[in-house]
């Protein structure tokens, strides 16, 4: 029942569905799905955390979303029949479940509440993707980093679904991949925010001290940029 799509199913339907779920354990950094491969089914996080990302031709990574327990991924190709639209890798030891595509489509046909849940989740993610495009196109790195940390501190799930605790453990490399920048530029941005009293940098941890300062920076056009 932790999976959003299936929360409204009765006990019998859940039992039948559970019999079709395939689970697999992954170590940290393992690839779960690769962009462009055929879709086998709907995946969800049982435990752990995963990142959804795209790679450019020169190997630059753009993280689209971080997902925690109960969150699904590879949803779109289940319904449009296309290939995997992005790659998925684990960020910590994780258990991943998969429901075959045919079983998901049958559930949507038979249970209107599942179809409604699917539409809500996909609409929410479309909104989040639109906001990400806006940030990448219209904000500098300084503003993007500040906005990411601000959203995390407020518990917003624009980039992190069911993985809010991950915010405090974000590395500079991960922040760079989530804001369309590089580690060196993000490092300068974080130092500027620390000097301004917005955050405190600890070992492998960013502590938010002042949301108002972060909000001001999130709307700014100041350096650094990349």
PDB file of C-alpha atoms in Angstrom:
ATOM      1  CA  UNK A   1       0.000   0.000   0.000  1.00  0.00           C
ATOM      2  CA  UNK A   2       2.974   2.342   0.259  1.00  0.00           C
ATOM      3  CA  UNK A   3       2.960   2.750  -3.546  1.00  0.00           C
ATOM      4  CA  UNK A   4       0.754   5.740  -4.407  1.00  0.00           C
ATOM      5  CA  UNK A   5      -0.950   4.071  -7.363  1.00  0.00           C
ATOM      6  CA  UNK A   6      -2.103   1.060  -5.363  1.00  0.00           C
ATOM      7  CA  UNK A   7      -3.077   2.672  -2.038  1.00  0.00           C
ATOM      8  CA  UNK A   8      -6.806   2.465  -2.839  1.00  0.00           C
ATOM      9  CA  UNK A   9      -6.903  -1.228  -3.736  1.00  0.00           C
ATOM     10  CA  UNK A  10      -8.726  -3.682  -1.497  1.00  0.00           C
ATOM     11  CA  UNK A  11      -6.968  -6.590   0.221  1.00  0.00           C
ATOM     12  CA  UNK A  12      -7.843  -9.153  -2.472  1.00  0.00           C
ATOM     13  CA  UNK A  13      -6.580  -6.964  -5.310  1.00  0.00           C
ATOM     14  CA  UNK A  14      -3.381  -6.210  -3.389  1.00  0.00           C
ATOM     15  CA  UNK A  15      -2.798  -9.910  -2.768  1.00  0.00           C
ATOM     16  CA  UNK A  16      -3.157 -10.704  -6.472  1.00  0.00           C
ATOM     17  CA  UNK A  17      -0.887  -7.802  -7.357  1.00  0.00           C
ATOM     18  CA  UNK A  18       1.759  -8.818  -4.811  1.00  0.00           C
ATOM     19  CA  UNK A  19       2.002 -12.239  -6.426  1.00  0.00           C
ATOM     20  CA  UNK A  20       3.197 -10.563  -9.643  1.00  0.00           C
ATOM     21  CA  UNK A  21       5.768  -8.240  -8.078  1.00  0.00           C
ATOM     22  CA  UNK A  22       9.428  -9.062  -8.661  1.00  0.00           C
ATOM     23  CA  UNK A  23      11.915  -7.714  -6.139  1.00  0.00           C
ATOM     24  CA  UNK A  24      15.678  -7.299  -6.392  1.00  0.00           C
ATOM     25  CA  UNK A  25      18.311  -5.894  -4.061  1.00  0.00           C
ATOM     26  CA  UNK A  26      20.970  -3.450  -5.315  1.00  0.00           C
ATOM     27  CA  UNK A  27      24.163  -2.093  -3.808  1.00  0.00           C
ATOM     28  CA  UNK A  28      24.968   1.631  -3.820  1.00  0.00           C
ATOM     29  CA  UNK A  29      25.768   3.019  -7.275  1.00  0.00           C
ATOM     30  CA  UNK A  30      24.237   0.144  -9.242  1.00  0.00           C
ATOM     31  CA  UNK A  31      22.292   0.849 -12.428  1.00  0.00           C
ATOM     32  CA  UNK A  32      18.667  -0.283 -12.233  1.00  0.00           C
ATOM     33  CA  UNK A  33      17.521   0.888 -15.686  1.00  0.00           C
ATOM     34  CA  UNK A  34      19.283   2.355 -18.707  1.00  0.00           C
ATOM     35  CA  UNK A  35      17.822   5.025 -20.963  1.00  0.00           C
ATOM     36  CA  UNK A  36      16.621   3.716 -24.319  1.00  0.00           C
ATOM     37  CA  UNK A  37      16.064   0.112 -23.267  1.00  0.00           C
ATOM     38  CA  UNK A  38      12.626  -1.523 -23.687  1.00  0.00           C
ATOM     39  CA  UNK A  39      10.208  -1.073 -20.801  1.00  0.00           C
ATOM     40  CA  UNK A  40       9.462  -4.208 -18.782  1.00  0.00           C
ATOM     41  CA  UNK A  41       7.116  -2.715 -16.227  1.00  0.00           C
ATOM     42  CA  UNK A  42       6.472  -0.212 -13.460  1.00  0.00           C
ATOM     43  CA  UNK A  43       9.260   0.025 -10.882  1.00  0.00           C
ATOM     44  CA  UNK A  44       9.034   1.268  -7.313  1.00  0.00           C
ATOM     45  CA  UNK A  45      11.380   1.780  -4.389  1.00  0.00           C
ATOM     46  CA  UNK A  46      10.782  -0.670  -1.552  1.00  0.00           C
ATOM     47  CA  UNK A  47      13.699   0.645   0.515  1.00  0.00           C
ATOM     48  CA  UNK A  48      16.639   2.950  -0.111  1.00  0.00           C
ATOM     49  CA  UNK A  49      16.960   5.822  -2.599  1.00  0.00           C
ATOM     50  CA  UNK A  50      17.441   6.083  -6.363  1.00  0.00           C
ATOM     51  CA  UNK A  51      18.146   8.920  -8.785  1.00  0.00           C
ATOM     52  CA  UNK A  52      16.516   9.434 -12.178  1.00  0.00           C
ATOM     53  CA  UNK A  53      19.000  11.048 -14.553  1.00  0.00           C
ATOM     54  CA  UNK A  54      20.004  11.826 -18.127  1.00  0.00           C
ATOM     55  CA  UNK A  55      23.518  11.742 -19.583  1.00  0.00           C
ATOM     56  CA  UNK A  56      24.780  14.057 -22.313  1.00  0.00           C
ATOM     57  CA  UNK A  57      27.029  12.822 -25.121  1.00  0.00           C
ATOM     58  CA  UNK A  58      30.066  14.102 -23.197  1.00  0.00           C
ATOM     59  CA  UNK A  59      29.018  12.330 -19.994  1.00  0.00           C
ATOM     60  CA  UNK A  60      27.529  15.265 -18.079  1.00  0.00           C
ATOM     61  CA  UNK A  61      24.807  14.108 -15.715  1.00  0.00           C
ATOM     62  CA  UNK A  62      21.529  15.921 -15.046  1.00  0.00           C
ATOM     63  CA  UNK A  63      19.518  14.495 -12.165  1.00  0.00           C
ATOM     64  CA  UNK A  64      15.783  14.853 -12.756  1.00  0.00           C
ATOM     65  CA  UNK A  65      14.485  13.394  -9.524  1.00  0.00           C
ATOM     66  CA  UNK A  66      15.479  11.522  -6.368  1.00  0.00           C
ATOM     67  CA  UNK A  67      13.012   8.921  -5.128  1.00  0.00           C
ATOM     68  CA  UNK A  68      12.514   7.227  -1.769  1.00  0.00           C
ATOM     69  CA  UNK A  69      10.346   4.326  -0.554  1.00  0.00           C
ATOM     70  CA  UNK A  70       6.921   3.990  -2.156  1.00  0.00           C
ATOM     71  CA  UNK A  71       7.761   6.150  -5.170  1.00  0.00           C
ATOM     72  CA  UNK A  72       7.505   4.807  -8.705  1.00  0.00           C
ATOM     73  CA  UNK A  73       9.722   5.285 -11.730  1.00  0.00           C
ATOM     74  CA  UNK A  74       9.668   4.495 -15.438  1.00  0.00           C
ATOM     75  CA  UNK A  75       5.946   5.271 -15.370  1.00  0.00           C
ATOM     76  CA  UNK A  76       5.584   6.906 -18.796  1.00  0.00           C
ATOM     77  CA  UNK A  77       6.715   3.980 -21.009  1.00  0.00           C
ATOM     78  CA  UNK A  78       4.339   1.668 -19.157  1.00  0.00           C
ATOM     79  CA  UNK A  79       1.495   3.650 -20.707  1.00  0.00           C
ATOM     80  CA  UNK A  80       2.910   4.807 -24.048  1.00  0.00           C
ATOM     81  CA  UNK A  81       4.884   1.660 -24.885  1.00  0.00           C
ATOM     82  CA  UNK A  82       8.097   3.569 -25.582  1.00  0.00           C
ATOM     83  CA  UNK A  83      11.621   2.892 -24.276  1.00  0.00           C
ATOM     84  CA  UNK A  84      12.938   3.932 -20.872  1.00  0.00           C
ATOM     85  CA  UNK A  85      13.126   7.773 -20.973  1.00  0.00           C
ATOM     86  CA  UNK A  86      15.969   8.023 -18.451  1.00  0.00           C
ATOM     87  CA  UNK A  87      18.471   6.012 -16.457  1.00  0.00           C
ATOM     88  CA  UNK A  88      18.087   4.980 -12.814  1.00  0.00           C
ATOM     89  CA  UNK A  89      20.844   4.269 -10.305  1.00  0.00           C
ATOM     90  CA  UNK A  90      20.834   3.603  -6.574  1.00  0.00           C
ATOM     91  CA  UNK A  91      22.200   6.191  -4.138  1.00  0.00           C
ATOM     92  CA  UNK A  92      22.379   3.718  -1.258  1.00  0.00           C
ATOM     93  CA  UNK A  93      21.683  -0.021  -0.816  1.00  0.00           C
ATOM     94  CA  UNK A  94      18.132  -0.414  -2.108  1.00  0.00           C
ATOM     95  CA  UNK A  95      15.383  -2.925  -2.763  1.00  0.00           C
ATOM     96  CA  UNK A  96      13.415  -2.336  -5.954  1.00  0.00           C
ATOM     97  CA  UNK A  97      10.078  -3.856  -6.942  1.00  0.00           C
ATOM     98  CA  UNK A  98       8.709  -4.245 -10.461  1.00  0.00           C
ATOM     99  CA  UNK A  99       5.151  -4.877 -11.653  1.00  0.00           C
ATOM    100  CA  UNK A 100       4.973  -6.201 -15.252  1.00  0.00           C
ATOM    101  CA  UNK A 101       3.519  -3.730 -17.733  1.00  0.00           C
ATOM    102  CA  UNK A 102       0.551  -5.950 -18.633  1.00  0.00           C
ATOM    103  CA  UNK A 103      -0.453  -6.234 -14.970  1.00  0.00           C
ATOM    104  CA  UNK A 104      -0.354  -2.449 -14.509  1.00  0.00           C
ATOM    105  CA  UNK A 105      -2.463  -1.818 -17.617  1.00  0.00           C
ATOM    106  CA  UNK A 106      -5.008  -4.399 -16.450  1.00  0.00           C
ATOM    107  CA  UNK A 107      -5.255  -2.670 -13.062  1.00  0.00           C
ATOM    108  CA  UNK A 108      -5.841   0.711 -14.687  1.00  0.00           C
ATOM    109  CA  UNK A 109      -8.628  -0.786 -16.819  1.00  0.00           C
ATOM    110  CA  UNK A 110     -10.316  -2.512 -13.896  1.00  0.00           C
ATOM    111  CA  UNK A 111      -9.837  -0.002 -11.069  1.00  0.00           C
ATOM    112  CA  UNK A 112     -10.704   3.675 -11.769  1.00  0.00           C
ATOM    113  CA  UNK A 113      -8.991   4.761  -8.553  1.00  0.00           C
ATOM    114  CA  UNK A 114      -5.666   3.506  -9.931  1.00  0.00           C
ATOM    115  CA  UNK A 115      -6.158   5.520 -13.129  1.00  0.00           C
ATOM    116  CA  UNK A 116      -6.912   8.627 -11.041  1.00  0.00           C
ATOM    117  CA  UNK A 117      -3.804   8.097  -8.913  1.00  0.00           C
ATOM    118  CA  UNK A 118      -1.674   7.697 -12.041  1.00  0.00           C
ATOM    119  CA  UNK A 119      -3.015  10.939 -13.510  1.00  0.00           C
ATOM    120  CA  UNK A 120      -2.294  12.836 -10.271  1.00  0.00           C
ATOM    121  CA  UNK A 121       1.290  11.595 -10.032  1.00  0.00           C
ATOM    122  CA  UNK A 122       2.089  12.201 -13.701  1.00  0.00           C
ATOM    123  CA  UNK A 123       0.557  15.690 -13.556  1.00  0.00           C
ATOM    124  CA  UNK A 124       2.625  16.518 -10.471  1.00  0.00           C
ATOM    125  CA  UNK A 125       5.804  15.356 -12.179  1.00  0.00           C
ATOM    126  CA  UNK A 126       5.000  17.316 -15.319  1.00  0.00           C
ATOM    127  CA  UNK A 127       4.648  20.433 -13.169  1.00  0.00           C
ATOM    128  CA  UNK A 128       7.983  19.678 -11.465  1.00  0.00           C
ATOM    129  CA  UNK A 129       9.690  19.168 -14.824  1.00  0.00           C
ATOM    130  CA  UNK A 130       8.299  22.489 -16.076  1.00  0.00           C
ATOM    131  CA  UNK A 131       9.698  24.237 -12.994  1.00  0.00           C
ATOM    132  CA  UNK A 132      13.079  22.588 -13.551  1.00  0.00           C
ATOM    133  CA  UNK A 133      13.193  23.774 -17.166  1.00  0.00           C
ATOM    134  CA  UNK A 134      12.300  27.278 -15.992  1.00  0.00           C
ATOM    135  CA  UNK A 135      15.088  27.222 -13.400  1.00  0.00           C
ATOM    136  CA  UNK A 136      17.711  25.954 -15.853  1.00  0.00           C
ATOM    137  CA  UNK A 137      16.717  28.485 -18.496  1.00  0.00           C
ATOM    138  CA  UNK A 138      16.093  31.588 -16.402  1.00  0.00           C
ATOM    139  CA  UNK A 139      18.116  31.335 -13.177  1.00  0.00           C
ATOM    140  CA  UNK A 140      21.867  31.457 -12.618  1.00  0.00           C
ATOM    141  CA  UNK A 141      23.657  28.735 -10.680  1.00  0.00           C
ATOM    142  CA  UNK A 142      23.651  30.820  -7.498  1.00  0.00           C
ATOM    143  CA  UNK A 143      19.867  31.108  -7.614  1.00  0.00           C
ATOM    144  CA  UNK A 144      19.405  27.438  -8.560  1.00  0.00           C
ATOM    145  CA  UNK A 145      21.545  26.202  -5.671  1.00  0.00           C
ATOM    146  CA  UNK A 146      19.770  28.494  -3.210  1.00  0.00           C
ATOM    147  CA  UNK A 147      16.356  27.385  -4.488  1.00  0.00           C
ATOM    148  CA  UNK A 148      17.278  23.697  -4.206  1.00  0.00           C
ATOM    149  CA  UNK A 149      18.393  24.111  -0.597  1.00  0.00           C
ATOM    150  CA  UNK A 150      15.337  26.252   0.185  1.00  0.00           C
ATOM    151  CA  UNK A 151      12.934  23.695  -1.287  1.00  0.00           C
ATOM    152  CA  UNK A 152      14.683  20.927   0.656  1.00  0.00           C
ATOM    153  CA  UNK A 153      14.470  22.818   3.934  1.00  0.00           C
ATOM    154  CA  UNK A 154      10.739  23.390   3.382  1.00  0.00           C
ATOM    155  CA  UNK A 155      10.061  19.758   2.567  1.00  0.00           C
ATOM    156  CA  UNK A 156       9.002  20.434  -1.017  1.00  0.00           C
ATOM    157  CA  UNK A 157       9.080  17.319  -3.205  1.00  0.00           C
ATOM    158  CA  UNK A 158       9.805  19.002  -6.532  1.00  0.00           C
ATOM    159  CA  UNK A 159      13.043  17.065  -6.987  1.00  0.00           C
ATOM    160  CA  UNK A 160      12.868  14.629  -4.091  1.00  0.00           C
ATOM    161  CA  UNK A 161       9.852  12.363  -3.704  1.00  0.00           C
ATOM    162  CA  UNK A 162       9.722  10.475  -0.428  1.00  0.00           C
ATOM    163  CA  UNK A 163      13.406  11.221   0.146  1.00  0.00           C
ATOM    164  CA  UNK A 164      13.337  14.453   2.125  1.00  0.00           C
ATOM    165  CA  UNK A 165      15.974  13.201   4.555  1.00  0.00           C
ATOM    166  CA  UNK A 166      18.390  13.087   1.645  1.00  0.00           C
ATOM    167  CA  UNK A 167      18.609  16.879   1.580  1.00  0.00           C
ATOM    168  CA  UNK A 168      20.969  17.106   4.526  1.00  0.00           C
ATOM    169  CA  UNK A 169      23.261  14.481   2.986  1.00  0.00           C
ATOM    170  CA  UNK A 170      23.640  16.013  -0.473  1.00  0.00           C
ATOM    171  CA  UNK A 171      27.228  16.198  -1.690  1.00  0.00           C
ATOM    172  CA  UNK A 172      28.533  19.076  -3.793  1.00  0.00           C
ATOM    173  CA  UNK A 173      28.662  16.747  -6.794  1.00  0.00           C
ATOM    174  CA  UNK A 174      25.012  15.772  -6.291  1.00  0.00           C
ATOM    175  CA  UNK A 175      23.965  19.413  -5.953  1.00  0.00           C
ATOM    176  CA  UNK A 176      25.810  20.119  -9.212  1.00  0.00           C
ATOM    177  CA  UNK A 177      24.008  17.311 -11.050  1.00  0.00           C
ATOM    178  CA  UNK A 178      20.657  18.560  -9.755  1.00  0.00           C
ATOM    179  CA  UNK A 179      21.254  22.189 -10.718  1.00  0.00           C
ATOM    180  CA  UNK A 180      22.848  21.719 -14.138  1.00  0.00           C
ATOM    181  CA  UNK A 181      26.262  22.933 -13.030  1.00  0.00           C
ATOM    182  CA  UNK A 182      29.695  21.581 -12.099  1.00  0.00           C
ATOM    183  CA  UNK A 183      31.200  20.903  -8.681  1.00  0.00           C
ATOM    184  CA  UNK A 184      33.670  23.805  -8.743  1.00  0.00           C
ATOM    185  CA  UNK A 185      30.946  26.392  -9.437  1.00  0.00           C
ATOM    186  CA  UNK A 186      28.623  24.865  -6.830  1.00  0.00           C
ATOM    187  CA  UNK A 187      31.456  24.942  -4.299  1.00  0.00           C
ATOM    188  CA  UNK A 188      31.808  28.708  -4.801  1.00  0.00           C
ATOM    189  CA  UNK A 189      28.039  29.181  -4.573  1.00  0.00           C
ATOM    190  CA  UNK A 190      27.855  27.255  -1.295  1.00  0.00           C
ATOM    191  CA  UNK A 191      30.756  29.237   0.154  1.00  0.00           C
ATOM    192  CA  UNK A 192      28.980  32.481  -0.754  1.00  0.00           C
ATOM    193  CA  UNK A 193      25.794  31.257   0.942  1.00  0.00           C
ATOM    194  CA  UNK A 194      27.778  30.239   4.022  1.00  0.00           C
ATOM    195  CA  UNK A 195      29.518  33.618   4.214  1.00  0.00           C
ATOM    196  CA  UNK A 196      26.109  35.306   3.961  1.00  0.00           C
ATOM    197  CA  UNK A 197      24.776  33.281   6.904  1.00  0.00           C
ATOM    198  CA  UNK A 198      22.258  31.214   4.927  1.00  0.00           C
ATOM    199  CA  UNK A 199      23.873  27.820   5.518  1.00  0.00           C
ATOM    200  CA  UNK A 200      26.635  26.054   7.422  1.00  0.00           C
ATOM    201  CA  UNK A 201      28.853  23.590   5.585  1.00  0.00           C
ATOM    202  CA  UNK A 202      29.755  20.464   7.523  1.00  0.00           C
ATOM    203  CA  UNK A 203      31.425  17.259   6.419  1.00  0.00           C
ATOM    204  CA  UNK A 204      29.138  15.751   3.730  1.00  0.00           C
ATOM    205  CA  UNK A 205      26.276  17.876   5.058  1.00  0.00           C
ATOM    206  CA  UNK A 206      24.658  21.251   4.390  1.00  0.00           C
ATOM    207  CA  UNK A 207      22.773  22.801   7.311  1.00  0.00           C
ATOM    208  CA  UNK A 208      20.221  25.502   6.461  1.00  0.00           C
ATOM    209  CA  UNK A 209      20.380  28.386   8.953  1.00  0.00           C
ATOM    210  CA  UNK A 210      18.268  31.138   7.376  1.00  0.00           C
ATOM    211  CA  UNK A 211      15.512  30.464   4.828  1.00  0.00           C
ATOM    212  CA  UNK A 212      14.934  34.176   4.219  1.00  0.00           C
ATOM    213  CA  UNK A 213      18.499  34.636   2.970  1.00  0.00           C
ATOM    214  CA  UNK A 214      18.159  31.567   0.746  1.00  0.00           C
ATOM    215  CA  UNK A 215      14.911  32.927  -0.651  1.00  0.00           C
ATOM    216  CA  UNK A 216      16.589  36.221  -1.485  1.00  0.00           C
ATOM    217  CA  UNK A 217      19.419  34.444  -3.295  1.00  0.00           C
ATOM    218  CA  UNK A 218      16.962  32.162  -5.113  1.00  0.00           C
ATOM    219  CA  UNK A 219      15.455  35.227  -6.787  1.00  0.00           C
ATOM    220  CA  UNK A 220      18.778  36.896  -7.531  1.00  0.00           C
ATOM    221  CA  UNK A 221      20.831  37.037 -10.708  1.00  0.00           C
ATOM    222  CA  UNK A 222      24.167  37.217  -8.912  1.00  0.00           C
ATOM    223  CA  UNK A 223      27.342  35.234  -9.568  1.00  0.00           C
ATOM    224  CA  UNK A 224      28.594  32.558  -9.732  1.00  0.00           C
ATOM    225  CA  UNK A 225      27.060  31.439 -13.015  1.00  0.00           C
ATOM    226  CA  UNK A 226      27.564  28.461 -15.296  1.00  0.00           C
TER     227      UNK A 226
END
